[in-house]
Coordinates of C-alpha atoms and ligand atoms in Angstrom, one line a residue:
M1 CA 0.0 0.0 0.1
S2 CA 2.3 2.7 -1.3
E3 CA 1.5 6.0 -0.4
E4 CA 0.8 7.8 -3.9
G5 CA -1.3 5.1 -4.4
Q6 CA -1.9 5.7 -8.0
G7 CA -4.9 3.9 -9.1
P8 CA -7.1 5.1 -11.8
L9 CA -8.9 7.8 -9.8
A10 CA -5.9 9.7 -8.5
S11 CA -4.8 11.5 -11.6
S12 CA -3.9 14.5 -9.9
S13 CA -5.0 16.4 -12.9
A14 CA -8.8 15.7 -12.8
A15 CA -10.8 18.4 -9.9
G16 CA -8.8 21.5 -11.3
Q17 CA -6.4 20.4 -9.0
E18 CA -3.0 22.9 -10.2
D19 CA -0.6 21.0 -11.5
P20 CA 0.7 21.6 -14.9
P21 CA 2.6 19.5 -16.9
S22 CA 5.9 20.9 -15.0
L23 CA 8.8 22.4 -18.0
A24 CA 11.6 22.3 -15.3
G25 CA 13.6 20.5 -12.5
P26 CA 11.0 17.4 -11.3
P27 CA 7.2 17.7 -11.4
R28 CA 5.6 18.5 -8.0
L29 CA 8.4 19.0 -6.4
I30 CA 5.7 21.1 -3.3
L31 CA 4.5 17.6 -3.0
L32 CA 7.4 16.5 -1.2
P33 CA 8.2 16.7 3.0
P34 CA 10.6 19.3 4.3
E35 CA 13.7 17.2 4.1
P36 CA 16.3 18.7 6.5
D37 CA 18.2 21.7 3.7
P38 CA 21.0 21.0 4.8
E39 CA 22.4 24.0 2.3
G40 CA 20.5 26.0 5.8
P41 CA 19.0 29.3 6.0
P42 CA 19.8 31.7 2.9
K43 CA 22.4 33.0 2.5
K44 CA 23.6 36.9 1.8
R45 CA 24.7 36.3 -1.6
P46 CA 28.2 38.4 -2.1
R47 CA 26.6 41.6 -3.3
A48 CA 30.2 42.6 -5.1
D49 CA 33.5 41.2 -6.2
P50 CA 35.3 42.7 -3.9
E51 CA 38.2 42.9 -6.0
T52 CA 36.5 44.5 -9.1
G53 CA 33.9 46.1 -7.6
T54 CA 31.7 44.5 -9.3
V55 CA 28.0 42.2 -8.7
R56 CA 28.4 39.4 -10.7
L57 CA 25.2 38.3 -13.2
E58 CA 24.5 35.0 -11.3
E59 CA 24.8 37.6 -7.5
R60 CA 22.4 39.9 -9.3
L61 CA 19.7 36.5 -10.8
Y62 CA 20.1 35.2 -7.5
G63 CA 17.9 38.9 -6.8
V64 CA 16.2 39.1 -9.1
L65 CA 13.6 35.1 -9.2
C66 CA 14.2 34.9 -5.8
C67 CA 11.0 34.2 -3.8
T68 CA 9.6 37.7 -3.6
V69 CA 9.0 36.2 0.0
C70 CA 10.9 33.7 1.5
L71 CA 13.6 35.6 -0.5
D72 CA 15.6 31.7 -1.1
L73 CA 15.6 30.3 -5.1
P74 CA 12.7 28.9 -6.1
K75 CA 12.9 25.0 -5.7
A76 CA 9.8 24.5 -7.6
S77 CA 7.0 26.0 -9.0
V78 CA 6.8 29.5 -8.9
Y79 CA 4.0 31.5 -9.1
Q80 CA 3.3 34.9 -10.0
C81 CA 0.8 37.7 -8.6
T82 CA -1.5 39.7 -11.1
N83 CA 1.8 42.5 -11.4
G84 CA 4.2 39.9 -11.5
H85 CA 5.5 39.3 -8.3
L86 CA 7.0 35.5 -7.4
M87 CA 5.8 33.4 -4.8
C88 CA 7.4 29.4 -4.6
A89 CA 5.4 27.0 -4.2
G90 CA 5.8 26.8 -0.5
C91 CA 5.2 30.2 0.2
F92 CA 1.9 30.5 -1.9
I93 CA 0.6 27.8 0.0
H94 CA 1.5 29.2 2.7
L95 CA -0.1 32.5 2.4
L96 CA -3.3 30.9 1.4
A97 CA -3.0 28.4 4.2
D98 CA -2.2 31.2 6.6
A99 CA -5.7 33.7 5.3
R100 CA -7.9 31.5 5.6
L101 CA -6.8 30.9 9.3
K102 CA -7.5 34.9 9.9
E103 CA -11.1 34.6 7.4
E104 CA -8.9 37.4 5.5
Q105 CA -8.2 37.3 1.6
A106 CA -4.5 36.1 0.8
T107 CA -2.4 39.0 -0.2
C108 CA 0.9 40.0 -2.3
P109 CA 3.1 39.8 0.3
N110 CA 4.4 42.8 -1.6
C111 CA 1.7 44.9 -3.5
R112 CA -1.4 43.5 -1.3
C113 CA -3.6 42.2 -4.2
E114 CA -5.6 39.5 -4.2
I115 CA -3.6 35.9 -4.4
S116 CA -4.9 32.4 -4.9
K117 CA -4.7 29.4 -7.2
S118 CA -7.4 30.7 -9.9
L119 CA -5.5 34.6 -9.8
C120 CA -1.4 33.7 -9.8
C121 CA -0.2 31.2 -12.1
R122 CA 3.4 29.4 -13.3
N123 CA 6.2 31.2 -14.0
L124 CA 7.6 29.1 -16.2
A125 CA 10.5 31.1 -17.6
V126 CA 11.8 31.7 -13.7
E127 CA 11.3 27.7 -13.3
K128 CA 13.3 27.0 -16.0
A129 CA 16.0 29.6 -15.4
V130 CA 15.9 28.7 -11.9
S131 CA 17.9 25.0 -12.9
E132 CA 20.7 27.3 -14.9
L133 CA 21.5 29.2 -12.4
P134 CA 24.6 27.5 -10.4
S135 CA 23.8 26.7 -7.1
E136 CA 25.9 25.0 -4.0
C137 CA 26.3 21.1 -3.3
G138 CA 25.4 22.2 0.5
F139 CA 27.6 18.7 1.5
C140 CA 30.5 19.9 -1.0
V141 CA 30.2 23.2 -1.1
K142 CA 31.2 22.6 -4.9
Q143 CA 29.6 24.7 -7.1
F144 CA 26.9 22.9 -10.2
P145 CA 23.2 24.2 -12.6
R146 CA 20.0 23.7 -9.7
S147 CA 18.8 21.0 -13.0
L148 CA 21.7 19.1 -11.8
L149 CA 22.6 19.5 -7.9
E150 CA 19.7 17.1 -6.7
R151 CA 21.6 14.3 -8.4
H152 CA 25.0 15.3 -7.7
K153 CA 23.8 15.6 -4.1
K154 CA 22.0 11.8 -4.0
E155 CA 24.6 10.1 -5.8
E156 CA 27.8 11.8 -6.9
C157 CA 28.8 13.5 -4.0
Q158 CA 31.4 12.0 -1.5
D159 CA 30.6 14.5 1.2
R160 CA 27.0 13.7 0.9
V161 CA 25.8 11.5 4.1
T162 CA 26.0 8.0 3.8
Q163 CA 24.6 4.7 6.3
C164 CA 26.5 1.6 6.2
K165 CA 25.5 -1.1 4.4
Y166 CA 25.8 -3.3 8.3
K167 CA 23.4 -0.5 8.7
R168 CA 20.1 -3.6 7.6
I169 CA 22.7 -5.6 11.6
G170 CA 21.4 -2.0 13.0
C171 CA 24.9 -0.4 12.5
P172 CA 23.8 2.9 13.4
W173 CA 27.2 5.3 11.4
Q174 CA 26.4 7.4 9.0
G175 CA 28.9 9.9 7.7
P176 CA 30.2 11.7 4.8
F177 CA 30.8 9.2 2.1
H178 CA 34.3 9.7 1.4
E179 CA 34.7 7.7 4.9
L180 CA 32.6 4.8 4.6
T181 CA 34.4 2.3 2.6
V182 CA 36.9 3.3 6.0
H183 CA 34.1 2.5 8.4
E184 CA 32.8 -0.3 6.7
S185 CA 35.4 -1.8 6.7
E186 CA 36.5 -1.6 10.4
C187 CA 31.9 -2.0 11.2
C188 CA 32.3 -4.2 14.1
H189 CA 28.3 -5.4 13.3
P190 CA 29.8 -7.4 10.4
T191 CA 31.5 -9.5 14.1
K192 CA 29.1 -9.9 16.2
T193 CA 27.9 -13.1 17.6
G194 CA 24.9 -14.8 16.3
S195 CA 22.8 -14.2 20.0
E196 CA 23.7 -10.9 19.7
L197 CA 22.8 -9.9 16.4
M198 CA 19.5 -11.8 17.1
E199 CA 18.6 -9.4 19.4
I200 CA 19.3 -6.2 17.4
L201 CA 17.0 -8.2 14.4
G202 CA 14.6 -8.4 17.1
E203 CA 14.6 -4.4 17.5
M204 CA 13.3 -4.0 13.6
D205 CA 11.6 -7.3 13.6
Q206 CA 9.2 -5.4 16.2
T207 CA 8.9 -2.4 14.5
H208 CA 8.5 -3.8 10.8
K209 CA 5.8 -6.5 12.8
K210 CA 3.3 -2.1 14.2
E211 CA 3.7 -1.5 10.7
M212 CA 2.6 -5.3 9.3
Q213 CA 0.0 -5.4 12.2
L214 CA -1.6 -2.1 10.5
Y215 CA -2.4 -2.9 7.1
N216 CA -3.2 -6.6 8.4
S217 CA -5.6 -4.8 10.3
I218 CA -7.8 -2.8 7.4
F219 CA -7.6 -5.9 5.1
S220 CA -9.1 -8.4 8.0
L221 CA -11.7 -5.2 8.8
L222 CA -12.6 -5.2 5.1
S223 CA -13.9 -8.7 5.6
F224 CA -16.6 -7.1 7.8
E225 CA -20.0 -7.8 6.5
K226 CA -21.1 -4.4 7.3
I227 CA -19.0 -2.1 5.7
G228 CA -20.1 2.2 4.3
Y229 CA -17.4 4.8 2.4
T230 CA -18.5 8.4 1.2
E231 CA -16.5 11.1 0.1
V232 CA -16.8 14.1 3.0
Q233 CA -16.6 17.4 2.7
F234 CA -15.1 19.3 5.8
R235 CA -15.5 22.7 4.5
P236 CA -14.0 26.0 6.8
Y237 CA -15.9 28.0 9.2
R238 CA -15.5 30.6 12.1
T239 CA -16.7 30.1 15.7
D240 CA -18.0 33.6 16.2
D241 CA -15.9 33.7 20.1
F242 CA -14.2 36.9 19.9
I243 CA -11.7 36.3 18.6
T244 CA -13.2 33.8 15.3
R245 CA -11.4 30.3 15.4
L246 CA -11.5 28.0 11.5
Y247 CA -13.1 25.1 12.0
Y248 CA -14.0 22.4 9.8
E249 CA -17.2 20.5 9.2
T250 CA -19.4 18.6 7.0
P251 CA -22.2 18.2 5.9
R252 CA -24.6 15.2 6.9
F253 CA -23.7 12.4 5.0
T254 CA -25.9 8.7 5.7
V255 CA -23.3 5.8 6.0
L256 CA -24.5 1.8 6.8
N257 CA -27.6 4.1 7.5
Q258 CA -27.1 6.3 10.2
S259 CA -26.6 9.8 9.7
W260 CA -22.6 11.4 10.5
V261 CA -21.4 14.6 10.4
L262 CA -17.6 14.7 11.1
K263 CA -15.5 18.2 13.0
A264 CA -12.1 19.2 12.5
R265 CA -10.2 21.7 13.9
V266 CA -6.5 23.3 13.2
N267 CA -2.8 22.6 16.1
D268 CA -6.3 20.9 18.9
S269 CA -7.7 25.5 18.8
E270 CA -4.6 26.3 19.7
R271 CA -5.8 30.5 20.1
N272 CA -2.7 31.6 17.1
P273 CA -2.0 28.6 14.4
N274 CA -0.2 31.0 12.4
L275 CA 1.5 31.9 14.6
S276 CA 3.3 28.7 14.5
C277 CA 5.2 26.7 11.9
K278 CA 3.4 24.2 13.1
R279 CA 0.5 23.0 11.5
T280 CA -1.6 20.3 12.6
L281 CA -5.8 19.3 11.8
S282 CA -7.4 16.4 14.6
F283 CA -10.6 14.8 13.7
Q284 CA -13.8 13.6 15.6
L285 CA -16.7 11.7 14.1
I286 CA -20.1 12.7 15.4
L287 CA -23.4 10.5 14.8
K288 CA -26.8 12.0 14.7
S289 CA -29.1 9.5 14.1
K290 CA -31.2 7.4 17.6
I291 CA -29.8 3.6 17.8
N292 CA -32.0 1.5 19.5
S293 CA -28.5 -1.0 20.5
P294 CA -24.9 1.1 21.0
M295 CA -23.0 0.0 18.2
E296 CA -19.4 -0.8 18.1
C297 CA -17.1 0.6 14.5
S298 CA -13.8 0.7 13.9
F299 CA -12.8 3.9 11.3
L300 CA -10.5 5.2 9.2
L301 CA -10.1 8.5 6.8
L302 CA -8.4 8.2 4.2
K303 CA -7.4 10.7 0.8
G304 CA -10.2 11.7 -1.3
P305 CA -10.1 10.3 -4.4
Y306 CA -9.1 13.7 -6.9
D307 CA -7.0 15.3 -3.9
D308 CA -2.9 14.7 -3.0
V309 CA -2.3 14.9 0.3
K310 CA -0.9 12.2 2.2
I311 CA -1.8 10.9 5.2
H312 CA -0.5 7.5 7.0
P313 CA -3.6 5.6 7.4
V314 CA -4.7 5.4 11.6
I315 CA -7.2 3.1 12.3
Y316 CA -9.9 4.4 15.0
H317 CA -12.5 2.9 17.2
F318 CA -16.1 4.0 19.2
V319 CA -18.8 2.5 20.5
F320 CA -21.9 4.8 19.6
T321 CA -24.5 5.2 21.4
N322 CA -26.9 7.5 21.7
E323 CA -25.5 9.3 25.4
N324 CA -22.4 9.4 23.8
N325 CA -22.5 9.4 20.4
E326 CA -19.2 11.7 19.5
T327 CA -15.6 10.3 19.5
E328 CA -13.1 12.3 21.3
Y329 CA -10.4 14.9 18.9
V330 CA -8.0 12.9 17.1
P331 CA -5.6 13.4 14.7
L332 CA -5.5 13.8 11.3
P333 CA -2.6 11.3 10.7
I334 CA -1.2 13.6 7.9
I335 CA 2.6 13.2 7.7
D336 CA 3.3 17.2 7.6
S337 CA 3.0 21.0 8.2
V338 CA 3.2 21.6 4.5
E339 CA 1.1 18.8 3.6
C340 CA -1.2 20.3 6.6
N341 CA -0.9 23.3 4.5
K342 CA -2.1 22.8 1.3
L343 CA -5.4 21.3 3.3
L344 CA -5.8 24.6 4.7
A345 CA -4.6 26.0 1.0
A346 CA -7.5 24.3 -0.2
K347 CA -11.4 25.5 -0.5
N348 CA -12.8 23.2 1.7
I349 CA -11.0 19.7 3.0
N350 CA -11.6 15.9 1.2
L351 CA -10.8 12.7 2.2
R352 CA -12.5 9.3 1.9
L353 CA -14.8 8.2 5.4
F354 CA -14.6 4.2 6.2
I355 CA -17.1 3.2 8.8
F356 CA -16.7 0.4 9.7
H357 CA -19.6 -2.1 12.3
I358 CA -18.1 -4.5 14.3
Q359 CA -21.0 -7.1 15.1
K360 CA -20.0 -9.7 17.6
Ligands
LIG1 ZN1 9.7 31.7 -0.9
LIG2 ZN1 2.3 40.8 -5.9
LIG3 ZN1 28.5 18.5 -3.4
LIG4 ZN1 28.7 0.0 9.9

């Protein structure tokens, strides 16, 4: 069960997702979780050559092509406001998500014109220009065209971080590629005794087992007699507190002949989620109909057929009664804050809910 779940319905071009064919760089880079950036925060670009007093063309282009929000060179898609101000995909989505949290129209930080997915477009010329600019490898500090940098950092750089080949039997060593051969020749893991290795492998098996348990329990749920699923659409609302808060609610929907509602909140209703970089969503399932006897259910939220959000499946469990018809708020297991911002930036959040009725 891969996260990419590329069924025929998962095509990203469906339902007007902004995902035009990328002509520059790897497509859909925006969907990847942020890697710990070995380059660290954007460095101040050297202004002028101290000897000649001139600024190199590349240096001048950095200033022209950088994102006007984070001032870094965009790594993937570049968007522009109607006045042409450039924003990297991450900043653009972040602005839209922030505006949603504050219930404001998102605006360009430079000219205050309105921005949205329909008002802004990609700028392919800038994306291509950026991919041609030299860029520094964070490991060896040499310069490469941006378009070649990814490969250099993954496969060619002598200083890239690598792991010992005995990682599979528990060696935790990590280090620069050029030290790998020496480490592996001295690594103590291949000389460990059988019983020492058995212990290490046992621990690794435990982790693997937990993952397998999840998938196995999904599979066994799938053979239940009563399974219902539906597409659910969370719509944004504001609380009527003094400082209003964003929350989401779905219209009533029917699954397994009962009427239900889902609610979701951001950062567990923290007062000012827009001040924090970490974004999470939690949700609760509410049974709206009256039932004759307690209803024991497992439920599971997954990505909807037309959305591209990355969710780790988690099965929740609850016994619904007429008195106790709401689950606690439980985490919506989105893989990270970037994915969460993508959901917030969208108008509605579309997911698929499965409910399994457990009958003993
Ligand atoms: Zn940016
Ligand atoms: Zn602007
Ligand atoms: Zn390098
Ligand atoms: Zn090792």
